[in-house]
Tab-separated table of C-alpha atoms and ligand atoms in Angstrom:
chain	number	residue	atom	x	y	z
A	8	MET	CA	150.341	153.363	90.090
A	9	ARG	CA	147.214	155.238	90.932
A	10	SER	CA	144.304	153.851	92.860
A	11	SER	CA	141.160	153.586	91.067
A	12	TRP	CA	137.755	153.750	91.863
A	13	ALA	CA	136.947	150.233	91.540
A	14	ASP	CA	139.981	149.275	93.238
A	15	SER	CA	138.673	151.165	96.203
A	16	VAL	CA	135.760	149.054	96.578
A	17	ALA	CA	137.811	145.707	96.341
A	18	ASN	CA	140.304	147.060	98.883
A	19	ALA	CA	137.542	148.203	101.137
A	20	GLU	CA	135.964	145.147	101.212
A	21	GLU	CA	139.139	143.409	102.008
A	22	SER	CA	140.479	145.676	104.471
A	23	ALA	CA	137.681	147.502	106.301
A	24	PRO	CA	138.584	147.554	109.817
A	25	ALA	CA	136.649	146.725	112.853
A	26	THR	CA	135.135	148.758	115.749
A	27	VAL	CA	134.444	151.948	114.141
A	28	THR	CA	132.906	152.985	110.799
A	29	ALA	CA	136.224	153.031	109.499
A	30	THR	CA	136.817	154.621	106.114
A	31	ALA	CA	140.165	154.965	104.411
A	32	THR	CA	139.641	157.728	102.144
A	33	ALA	CA	141.392	159.765	99.735
A	34	PRO	CA	143.175	162.612	101.353
A	35	ALA	CA	141.550	165.755	102.583
A	36	ALA	CA	140.581	168.500	99.958
A	37	ASN	CA	143.023	170.722	98.635
A	38	HIS	CA	141.708	173.600	96.883
A	39	GLN	CA	144.764	173.793	94.571
A	40	SER	CA	145.487	177.352	93.005
A	41	GLY	CA	145.958	177.438	89.451
A	42	ARG	CA	149.425	178.181	90.080
A	43	PRO	CA	151.070	175.194	91.380
A	44	THR	CA	154.590	175.424	93.055
A	45	LEU	CA	157.860	174.789	91.135
A	46	SER	CA	158.920	171.230	90.576
A	47	ALA	CA	162.073	169.935	92.539
A	48	TYR	CA	164.992	170.004	90.337
A	49	VAL	CA	166.003	166.511	89.147
A	50	PRO	CA	169.773	166.193	88.186
A	51	PRO	CA	170.082	164.601	84.560
A	52	HIS	CA	171.359	161.312	85.728
A	53	LEU	CA	168.334	160.644	87.924
A	54	ARG	CA	165.783	161.984	85.353
A	55	GLY	CA	163.150	159.517	84.139
A	56	ARG	CA	163.402	157.307	87.197
A	57	SER	CA	160.249	156.681	89.115
A	58	GLY	CA	158.983	159.235	91.366
A	59	GLY	CA	156.629	161.812	90.188
A	60	PRO	CA	155.599	165.116	91.153
A	61	PRO	CA	155.412	166.256	94.517
A	62	SER	CA	152.104	165.150	96.048
A	63	GLU	CA	149.284	167.307	96.765
A	64	ASN	CA	146.372	165.800	98.918
A	65	GLN	CA	143.172	165.915	97.246
A	66	ALA	CA	139.636	164.452	97.729
A	67	VAL	CA	137.941	162.410	95.390
A	68	PRO	CA	134.961	164.074	93.368
A	69	ALA	CA	131.470	162.788	94.135
A	70	ALA	CA	129.489	160.527	91.916
A	71	ALA	CA	127.907	161.648	88.899
A	72	PRO	CA	124.178	162.399	88.596
A	73	ALA	CA	121.905	159.901	86.551
A	74	PRO	CA	120.646	161.474	83.204
A	75	ALA	CA	116.847	161.524	84.750
A	76	GLU	CA	118.303	163.716	87.694
A	77	VAL	CA	120.106	165.884	85.007
A	78	ARG	CA	117.097	166.361	83.010
A	79	SER	CA	115.228	167.659	85.881
A	80	ALA	CA	117.928	170.184	86.268
A	81	ALA	CA	118.768	169.617	89.733
A	82	VAL	CA	121.841	171.396	90.395
A	83	GLN	CA	124.326	168.945	91.955
A	84	PRO	CA	127.065	170.203	94.276
A	85	SER	CA	130.170	169.592	93.009
A	86	GLY	CA	131.913	169.036	96.364
A	87	TYR	CA	133.998	166.128	96.624
A	88	ALA	CA	133.152	163.119	98.577
A	89	ALA	CA	135.599	160.774	100.386
A	90	VAL	CA	135.929	157.337	98.720
A	91	VAL	CA	137.173	154.344	100.788
A	92	GLY	CA	140.211	152.750	99.731
A	93	GLY	CA	142.496	150.396	101.430
A	94	SER	CA	144.908	150.599	98.830
A	95	SER	CA	148.332	151.675	99.427
A	96	ARG	CA	148.898	152.904	95.929
A	97	PRO	CA	148.584	156.645	95.746
A	98	SER	CA	145.678	158.110	94.130
A	99	ARG	CA	145.970	160.697	91.258
A	100	TRP	CA	145.754	163.399	94.081
A	101	SER	CA	147.766	161.755	96.529
A	102	GLY	CA	151.095	160.669	95.219
A	103	PRO	CA	153.726	160.504	92.532
A	104	ALA	CA	152.836	158.863	89.153
A	105	GLY	CA	154.937	156.304	87.769
A	106	GLY	CA	157.522	157.377	85.278
A	107	GLY	CA	158.800	160.583	86.768
A	108	GLY	CA	157.010	163.995	86.972
A	109	SER	CA	159.676	166.403	86.402
A	110	SER	CA	160.603	164.960	83.136
A	111	ALA	CA	156.984	166.004	82.171
A	112	ILE	CA	158.320	169.637	82.152
A	113	VAL	CA	161.003	168.930	79.934
A	114	GLY	CA	159.440	166.417	77.713
A	115	PRO	CA	160.689	163.141	76.306
A	116	ARG	CA	164.269	163.804	75.886
A	117	GLN	CA	164.813	163.749	79.374
A	118	GLY	CA	162.740	161.050	80.358
A	119	GLY	CA	165.463	158.501	80.655
A	120	GLY	CA	164.360	154.899	80.410
A	121	GLY	CA	166.748	153.646	77.549
A	122	GLY	CA	165.022	154.707	74.426
A	123	ASP	CA	163.489	152.463	72.093
A	124	SER	CA	162.607	149.085	73.501
A	125	GLY	CA	162.941	147.493	70.008
A	126	ARG	CA	159.380	146.148	70.250
A	127	GLY	CA	157.288	146.714	67.132
A	128	GLY	CA	155.630	149.965	66.852
A	129	GLY	CA	152.749	148.866	65.015
A	130	ALA	CA	151.452	151.437	62.021
A	131	GLY	CA	152.395	154.425	63.926
A	132	TRP	CA	154.281	157.334	62.146
A	133	ASN	CA	157.485	156.111	63.307
A	134	SER	CA	157.431	153.882	60.274
A	135	ARG	CA	156.369	156.622	57.951
A	136	PRO	CA	158.409	158.642	56.090
A	137	GLY	CA	158.862	162.114	57.407
A	138	TRP	CA	159.090	160.908	60.935
A	139	ASP	CA	162.498	162.344	62.122
A	140	ARG	CA	164.203	159.462	63.804
A	141	ARG	CA	166.403	161.691	65.469
A	142	ASP	CA	163.534	162.365	67.778
A	143	ARG	CA	164.080	159.478	69.744
A	144	GLU	CA	161.577	158.818	72.302
A	145	PRO	CA	162.451	157.583	75.833
A	146	ASN	CA	160.446	154.173	76.513
A	147	PRO	CA	157.661	155.097	78.843
A	148	PHE	CA	157.403	151.546	79.747
A	149	ALA	CA	161.086	151.222	80.680
A	150	ASN	CA	160.466	150.905	84.376
A	151	THR	CA	157.792	148.095	83.935
A	152	GLU	CA	158.853	146.345	80.456
A	153	THR	CA	161.592	143.829	80.570
A	154	ALA	CA	162.596	141.475	77.570
A	155	ASP	CA	161.454	138.484	79.314
A	156	VAL	CA	157.904	139.779	80.219
A	157	ASP	CA	155.098	137.819	79.293
A	158	PHE	CA	152.340	140.300	78.546
A	159	GLU	CA	149.671	137.952	77.865
A	160	SER	CA	149.929	136.563	81.245
A	161	GLN	CA	149.942	139.849	83.185
A	162	GLU	CA	147.028	142.336	83.851
A	163	ASN	CA	147.243	145.960	84.993
A	164	ALA	CA	146.223	145.804	88.537
A	165	GLY	CA	144.970	149.305	88.570
A	166	ILE	CA	141.480	148.272	88.386
A	167	ASN	CA	139.611	145.508	89.915
A	168	PHE	CA	136.967	144.766	87.290
A	169	ASP	CA	134.748	142.387	89.328
A	170	ALA	CA	133.920	145.538	91.403
A	171	TYR	CA	132.504	146.916	88.299
A	172	GLU	CA	129.479	144.245	87.957
A	173	ASP	CA	126.877	146.492	89.411
A	174	ILE	CA	127.901	149.829	88.373
A	175	PRO	CA	124.963	151.545	86.390
A	176	VAL	CA	125.771	153.044	83.119
A	177	GLU	CA	123.395	155.419	81.278
A	178	THR	CA	123.467	157.063	78.014
A	179	SER	CA	121.379	159.382	76.245
A	180	GLY	CA	120.913	161.153	72.768
A	181	HIS	CA	120.289	159.691	69.212
A	182	ASP	CA	122.128	156.916	67.603
A	183	VAL	CA	124.342	156.049	70.423
A	184	PRO	CA	127.074	153.509	69.197
A	185	PRO	CA	126.927	150.394	71.231
A	186	PRO	CA	129.551	149.655	73.953
A	187	VAL	CA	132.116	147.269	73.407
A	188	ASN	CA	133.428	144.422	75.666
A	189	THR	CA	136.981	144.154	74.412
A	190	PHE	CA	139.539	146.625	72.948
A	191	ALA	CA	139.748	144.261	70.002
A	192	GLU	CA	136.319	145.157	68.884
A	193	ILE	CA	137.323	148.682	68.375
A	194	ASP	CA	139.542	149.601	65.297
A	195	LEU	CA	142.296	151.541	67.263
A	196	GLY	CA	145.180	150.669	64.932
A	197	ASP	CA	148.094	148.304	65.582
A	198	ALA	CA	150.455	150.982	67.040
A	199	LEU	CA	147.720	151.887	69.826
A	200	ASN	CA	146.651	148.099	70.245
A	201	GLU	CA	150.485	147.285	70.910
A	202	ASN	CA	150.639	150.035	73.470
A	203	ILE	CA	147.294	148.809	75.263
A	204	ARG	CA	149.251	145.320	75.521
A	205	ARG	CA	152.177	147.126	76.934
A	206	CYS	CA	150.080	148.796	79.606
A	207	LYS	CA	148.573	145.408	80.355
A	208	TYR	CA	144.997	146.648	79.891
A	209	VAL	CA	143.127	143.377	79.218
A	210	LYS	CA	139.659	144.803	78.956
A	211	PRO	CA	138.172	148.236	79.028
A	212	THR	CA	136.366	149.771	81.864
A	213	PRO	CA	132.729	150.750	81.814
A	214	VAL	CA	133.382	154.196	80.923
A	215	GLN	CA	136.046	153.004	78.113
A	216	ARG	CA	133.430	150.623	77.013
A	217	HIS	CA	130.962	153.318	76.300
A	218	ALA	CA	133.029	156.271	75.700
A	219	ILE	CA	135.707	155.091	73.280
A	220	PRO	CA	132.915	153.784	70.626
A	221	ILE	CA	131.056	157.010	71.082
A	222	ALA	CA	134.144	159.171	70.361
A	223	ILE	CA	135.697	157.009	67.673
A	224	ALA	CA	132.209	157.436	65.837
A	225	GLY	CA	133.235	161.087	65.969
A	226	ARG	CA	130.421	162.037	68.306
A	227	ASP	CA	130.708	164.812	70.862
A	228	LEU	CA	130.448	163.357	74.450
A	229	MET	CA	129.579	164.514	77.945
A	230	ALA	CA	130.677	161.812	80.191
A	231	CYS	CA	130.020	162.011	84.174
A	232	ALA	CA	132.399	159.442	85.661
A	233	GLN	CA	134.075	159.048	88.964
A	234	THR	CA	137.855	159.576	89.469
A	235	GLY	CA	139.854	156.682	88.677
A	236	SER	CA	137.458	155.029	86.272
A	237	GLY	CA	139.826	155.175	83.333
A	238	LYS	CA	138.577	158.343	81.827
A	239	THR	CA	142.171	159.180	80.668
A	240	ALA	CA	142.343	156.284	78.163
A	241	ALA	CA	138.642	156.871	77.458
A	242	PHE	CA	139.411	160.170	75.761
A	243	CYS	CA	143.362	159.594	74.777
A	244	PHE	CA	142.551	156.353	72.825
A	245	PRO	CA	140.042	158.086	70.286
A	246	ILE	CA	142.306	161.056	70.176
A	247	ILE	CA	145.393	159.158	69.107
A	248	SER	CA	143.662	156.742	67.062
A	249	GLY	CA	141.925	159.578	65.157
A	250	ILE	CA	145.085	161.561	64.672
A	251	LEU	CA	146.975	158.246	63.261
A	252	LYS	CA	144.119	157.468	60.895
A	253	SER	CA	144.343	161.023	59.437
A	254	ARG	CA	146.891	162.127	56.991
A	255	PRO	CA	149.955	162.985	59.059
A	256	PRO	CA	150.317	166.903	59.168
A	257	GLN	CA	153.725	168.284	58.206
A	258	ARG	CA	155.149	169.005	61.734
A	259	GLN	CA	156.969	172.269	61.621
A	260	ARG	CA	160.084	171.830	63.661
A	261	GLY	CA	161.442	175.145	65.170
A	262	SER	CA	158.225	177.017	64.467
A	263	ARG	CA	157.514	179.665	66.878
A	264	THR	CA	153.756	178.815	67.027
A	265	ALA	CA	152.940	175.404	67.702
A	266	CYS	CA	149.693	174.107	66.125
A	267	PRO	CA	148.495	171.016	68.223
A	268	LEU	CA	145.762	168.681	66.722
A	269	ALA	CA	144.259	167.813	69.983
A	270	LEU	CA	143.877	169.817	73.071
A	271	ILE	CA	143.381	168.316	76.720
A	272	LEU	CA	142.395	170.768	79.156
A	273	SER	CA	142.802	169.931	82.852
A	274	PRO	CA	142.444	171.678	86.200
A	275	THR	CA	145.993	171.200	87.709
A	276	ARG	CA	149.560	170.805	87.269
A	277	GLU	CA	149.436	167.240	88.849
A	278	LEU	CA	146.571	166.149	86.733
A	279	SER	CA	148.114	167.348	83.670
A	280	MET	CA	151.218	165.652	84.301
A	281	GLN	CA	149.696	162.440	84.937
A	282	ILE	CA	147.594	162.519	81.732
A	283	HIS	CA	150.771	163.484	80.085
A	284	GLU	CA	152.552	160.425	81.563
A	285	GLU	CA	149.739	158.193	80.323
A	286	ALA	CA	149.402	159.672	76.986
A	287	LYS	CA	153.082	159.114	76.005
A	288	LYS	CA	152.481	155.474	76.932
A	289	PHE	CA	149.704	155.387	74.799
A	290	SER	CA	151.091	157.187	71.991
A	291	TYR	CA	154.458	155.406	72.267
A	292	GLN	CA	156.327	154.709	68.874
A	293	THR	CA	153.443	156.295	67.211
A	294	GLY	CA	155.126	159.468	66.015
A	295	VAL	CA	152.307	161.331	67.868
A	296	ARG	CA	153.995	163.730	70.288
A	297	VAL	CA	152.511	164.805	73.322
A	298	VAL	CA	153.490	167.979	75.261
A	299	VAL	CA	152.389	169.266	78.705
A	300	ALA	CA	152.203	172.805	79.755
A	301	TYR	CA	151.038	174.130	83.095
A	302	GLY	CA	151.755	176.919	85.480
A	303	GLY	CA	154.255	177.090	88.382
A	304	ALA	CA	156.998	175.768	86.200
A	305	PRO	CA	159.284	177.653	84.009
A	306	ILE	CA	157.723	178.577	80.579
A	307	HIS	CA	160.933	178.265	78.471
A	308	GLN	CA	161.391	174.678	78.907
A	309	GLN	CA	157.644	174.137	77.884
A	310	LEU	CA	158.150	176.638	74.960
A	311	ARG	CA	161.099	174.499	73.775
A	312	GLU	CA	159.064	171.339	73.868
A	313	LEU	CA	156.405	173.001	71.730
A	314	GLU	CA	158.992	174.140	69.176
A	315	ARG	CA	159.958	170.351	68.693
A	316	GLY	CA	156.662	169.855	67.507
A	317	VAL	CA	153.359	168.708	69.210
A	318	GLU	CA	150.034	166.853	68.181
A	319	ILE	CA	148.542	166.502	71.611
A	320	LEU	CA	148.879	169.506	74.200
A	321	VAL	CA	147.903	168.850	77.741
A	322	ALA	CA	147.495	172.111	79.406
A	323	THR	CA	146.035	173.831	82.539
A	324	PRO	CA	143.898	176.866	81.471
A	325	GLY	CA	146.111	179.502	82.790
A	326	ARG	CA	149.264	178.661	81.195
A	327	LEU	CA	147.696	177.896	77.855
A	328	MET	CA	146.233	181.470	77.796
A	329	ASP	CA	149.807	182.702	78.566
A	330	LEU	CA	150.911	180.850	75.464
A	331	LEU	CA	148.076	181.786	73.259
A	332	GLU	CA	148.688	185.474	74.339
A	333	ARG	CA	152.347	185.045	73.369
A	334	ALA	CA	151.202	183.546	69.980
A	335	ARG	CA	153.298	180.471	70.846
A	336	VAL	CA	150.409	178.213	70.336
A	337	SER	CA	147.570	178.581	68.094
A	338	LEU	CA	144.517	176.476	68.139
A	339	GLN	CA	143.512	176.708	64.558
A	340	MET	CA	144.255	173.206	63.824
A	341	ILE	CA	142.405	171.615	66.763
A	342	LYS	CA	140.288	168.535	65.952
A	343	TYR	CA	139.888	167.126	69.276
A	344	LEU	CA	139.294	169.073	72.377
A	345	ALA	CA	138.901	167.099	75.815
A	346	LEU	CA	138.008	168.822	79.066
A	347	ASP	CA	139.046	166.440	82.209
A	348	GLU	CA	137.414	167.155	85.511
A	349	ALA	CA	135.568	170.026	84.124
A	350	ASP	CA	133.669	170.555	87.390
A	351	ARG	CA	137.006	170.986	89.221
A	352	MET	CA	138.013	173.694	86.718
A	353	LEU	CA	134.995	175.689	87.505
A	354	ASP	CA	135.430	175.325	90.976
A	355	MET	CA	138.797	176.553	90.725
A	356	GLY	CA	137.436	179.711	88.736
A	357	PHE	CA	138.710	178.811	85.306
A	358	GLU	CA	135.392	179.171	83.375
A	359	PRO	CA	136.407	182.620	82.137
A	360	GLN	CA	139.747	181.218	80.865
A	361	ILE	CA	138.229	178.080	79.597
A	362	ARG	CA	135.528	180.142	77.610
A	363	LYS	CA	137.867	182.288	76.199
A	364	ILE	CA	140.168	179.416	75.140
A	365	VAL	CA	137.389	177.565	73.443
A	366	ASP	CA	135.258	180.362	72.178
A	367	GLN	CA	137.285	183.520	71.621
A	368	MET	CA	140.734	182.170	70.366
A	369	ASP	CA	141.139	180.449	67.127
A	370	MET	CA	139.844	177.246	67.731
A	371	PRO	CA	137.520	175.597	65.121
A	372	PRO	CA	133.846	175.876	66.243
A	373	ARG	CA	131.897	173.084	68.009
A	374	GLY	CA	130.685	170.723	65.306
A	375	VAL	CA	133.947	171.229	63.408
A	376	ARG	CA	136.175	169.968	66.228
A	377	GLN	CA	135.137	167.044	68.281
A	378	THR	CA	134.500	167.678	71.750
A	379	MET	CA	134.608	165.466	75.040
A	380	LEU	CA	133.666	166.890	78.311
A	381	PHE	CA	134.503	164.831	81.532
A	382	SER	CA	133.130	165.826	84.738
A	383	ALA	CA	132.445	163.807	88.044
A	384	THR	CA	129.304	165.980	88.801
A	385	PHE	CA	126.669	167.651	86.385
A	386	PRO	CA	125.805	170.865	88.148
A	387	LYS	CA	123.968	173.687	86.336
A	388	GLU	CA	127.214	175.331	85.101
A	389	ILE	CA	128.459	172.100	83.565
A	390	GLN	CA	125.244	171.845	81.770
A	391	ARG	CA	125.721	175.222	80.445
A	392	LEU	CA	129.266	174.450	79.473
A	393	ALA	CA	127.911	171.313	77.774
A	394	SER	CA	125.427	173.093	75.721
A	395	ASP	CA	127.885	175.705	74.840
A	396	PHE	CA	130.797	173.780	73.718
A	397	LEU	CA	129.081	170.496	72.442
A	398	ALA	CA	127.242	169.888	69.158
A	399	ASP	CA	124.409	167.012	69.320
A	400	TYR	CA	126.189	165.127	72.008
A	401	ILE	CA	125.771	162.089	73.824
A	402	PHE	CA	125.293	162.028	77.379
A	403	LEU	CA	126.940	159.288	79.413
A	404	ALA	CA	126.670	158.667	82.975
A	405	VAL	CA	128.762	155.870	84.738
A	406	GLY	CA	127.620	155.197	88.459
A	407	ARG	CA	124.887	157.377	90.053
A	408	VAL	CA	124.501	160.141	92.477
A	409	GLY	CA	125.576	159.107	95.962
A	410	SER	CA	127.328	155.904	94.535
A	411	SER	CA	130.361	157.194	96.503
A	412	THR	CA	128.657	155.895	99.627
A	413	ASP	CA	128.327	152.294	98.049
A	414	LEU	CA	132.220	152.531	97.878
A	415	ILE	CA	132.394	152.595	101.671
A	416	ALA	CA	132.521	149.529	103.629
A	417	GLN	CA	130.946	149.876	107.079
A	418	ARG	CA	131.659	147.391	109.688
A	419	VAL	CA	130.449	147.630	113.275
A	420	GLU	CA	132.134	145.886	116.167
A	421	PHE	CA	131.343	146.216	119.944
A	422	VAL	CA	134.321	146.946	121.879
A	423	LEU	CA	134.237	147.570	125.580
A	424	GLU	CA	134.570	151.166	126.818
A	425	GLY	CA	137.767	150.372	128.352
A	426	ASP	CA	139.274	148.745	125.351
A	427	LYS	CA	138.526	151.491	122.855
A	428	ARG	CA	141.605	153.407	123.113
A	429	SER	CA	143.996	150.609	122.720
A	430	TYR	CA	141.864	149.012	119.875
A	431	LEU	CA	142.034	152.474	118.034
A	432	MET	CA	145.774	152.831	118.709
A	433	ASP	CA	146.235	149.220	117.037
A	434	LEU	CA	144.093	150.176	114.165
A	435	LEU	CA	145.914	153.478	113.578
A	436	HIS	CA	149.256	151.917	113.892
A	437	ALA	CA	148.446	149.106	111.407
A	438	GLN	CA	147.221	151.732	108.851
A	439	LYS	CA	150.364	153.491	109.248
A	440	SER	CA	152.520	150.324	108.977
A	441	ASN	CA	150.582	149.655	105.863
A	442	GLY	CA	151.596	152.612	104.466
A	443	ALA	CA	148.068	153.912	104.475
A	444	HIS	CA	149.279	157.518	104.904
A	445	GLY	CA	146.733	160.159	104.089
A	446	LYS	CA	143.519	157.784	104.769
A	447	VAL	CA	140.785	158.811	106.945
A	448	LEU	CA	139.026	157.389	109.766
A	449	HIS	CA	135.377	158.202	110.367
A	450	ALA	CA	133.926	157.236	113.863
A	451	ALA	CA	131.260	159.748	114.769
A	452	SER	CA	131.473	158.840	118.309
A	453	PHE	CA	135.077	159.126	118.712
A	454	VAL	CA	135.891	162.010	116.488
A	455	PRO	CA	137.309	164.037	119.327
A	456	PHE	CA	139.032	161.064	120.787
A	457	ILE	CA	140.802	160.087	117.497
A	458	TYR	CA	141.678	163.744	116.871
A	459	PHE	CA	143.728	163.259	119.936
A	460	LEU	CA	145.054	160.039	118.902
A	461	VAL	CA	146.303	160.827	115.299
A	462	SER	CA	148.037	163.966	116.900
A	463	PHE	CA	150.058	161.477	118.653
A	464	CYS	CA	150.331	158.972	115.591
A	465	GLY	CA	150.940	161.506	113.080
A	466	VAL	CA	148.339	159.831	110.710
A	467	SER	CA	146.396	162.481	108.627
A	468	PHE	CA	142.670	162.837	109.260
A	469	THR	CA	139.666	164.347	108.783
A	470	THR	CA	136.040	163.921	109.607
A	471	VAL	CA	133.305	162.909	107.051
A	472	GLY	CA	129.842	163.953	107.393
A	473	PRO	CA	128.292	165.999	110.210
B	521	LIG	N1	141.287	149.190	81.035
B	521	LIG	C1	142.158	149.300	81.849
B	521	LIG	N2	142.647	148.190	82.614
B	521	LIG	C2	143.409	148.184	83.443
B	521	LIG	N3	143.832	149.275	84.113
B	521	LIG	C3	143.339	150.321	83.756
B	521	LIG	C4	142.317	150.407	82.642
B	521	LIG	N4	142.101	151.812	82.397
B	521	LIG	C5	142.616	152.379	83.202
B	521	LIG	N5	143.392	151.694	83.949
B	521	LIG	C6	144.386	152.062	85.157
B	521	LIG	O1	143.471	152.513	86.166
B	521	LIG	C7	143.900	153.692	87.060
B	521	LIG	C8	143.099	154.925	86.634
B	521	LIG	O2	142.974	155.314	85.523
B	521	LIG	P1	142.771	156.765	85.137
B	521	LIG	O3	143.837	157.252	85.859
B	521	LIG	O4	142.747	156.830	83.636
B	521	LIG	O5	141.412	157.159	85.868
B	521	LIG	P2	140.662	158.415	85.765
B	521	LIG	O6	139.357	158.254	85.654
B	521	LIG	O7	141.522	159.284	84.628
B	521	LIG	O8	141.225	159.172	86.983
B	521	LIG	P3	141.180	160.428	87.471
B	521	LIG	O9	139.875	161.135	87.853
B	521	LIG	O10	142.115	160.519	88.529
B	521	LIG	O11	141.674	161.186	86.287
B	521	LIG	C9	145.305	153.886	86.215
B	521	LIG	O12	146.354	153.183	87.058
B	521	LIG	C10	145.182	153.454	84.916
B	521	LIG	O13	146.479	153.032	84.174
């Protein structure tokens, strides 16, 4: 399970250590290349078990600017601020996702998990004529779902909603659809509602409360929200629901050119795999097939997956360009385009590919397709992208500039000079035994000293601020 933004607040409050200004943050920034490393081979009998892709440390993006600041055209740096978090759960950037990453490369058939759970499928395409039942879908909830589970009494612990109380949300644009307080208020369809229940999402996060009604209304969206705020569901739910509500297209099995209805672009292999894992849960037993394609993995397996049909394609820009140039993917049927972590994609130098994919291939133009752009920050380049890719869009900002500092719990404790070393050693060992690997301690006055200590303890460490 990934740690989330609000989760970090709660955990920080509970577990901020004493003596130093201590912050357990996401791991240090890792500037990934667009060509991640090859995934480890997983023998067939182990596929589908939990243990996702190899982790790569990654810092958490900074908070988004408020619209007012955006309008003043202030260029926000797209650096990644540290966010405190005492949780031992790995973040999207720091550890494996549930559900087995390597199966993401080869798709559902290898996902394991025991196939159909036997639970209802709602009104998905599974129940419609034309859905090929040979295409049996592994149960993405297999690791969490048991026959005896009382879903109603369970809640996804991924997000602590109490921490959301004071988070400012701003929208701008005309005719902004009102936010919702529950998923039930939105007409997402039975099949998707069933999967939301299986995910144990009891209520929407702030970005979901606002973004889902906007997207369901068919509006383009520019959303600034922090990592871990529930963005994946915010763009996946409207896409899946929209696909289900429209007439099911004739899926051409075995066609050399795949024609997805939705494209989700993300900067890295890890993010793509995690979106894929989440999207498979949301679309389980709906007949909506999600395929992922990213660089650094054999293209042939991905081609085979595409040939089996795809409604939602999750892809990194480089691999997608490759597939487009080989004419193995066509974007002519795209109705939904979502760009996740757009600022990271630009930081990683993907702007030319993104512009080519969106503007120079066969994708329907803005206004015809529906476009959702998600970014943690809103610098000039993102503003330009938004004005080029979006039509009559609504701007949504969840959180505000500098809000990441609100997530850092600070506690000062006076310790005798002679006790500092042992106190810090205790602190570091406590963190390590709690499984808080990859977390960061900050203590301006102790930095060189901590450096020395962590080299003993093997706890990863970075400094925050000057
Ligand atoms: N409404 C919800 N209720 C409970 N948990 C949720 C809800 N929405 C999302 N989550 C959980 O919160 C965690 C973070 O969500 P998600 O990964 O979608 O955030 P994100 O903003 O996309 O993060 P990132 O920036 O890393 O892409 C996940 O474990 C997810 O399952």
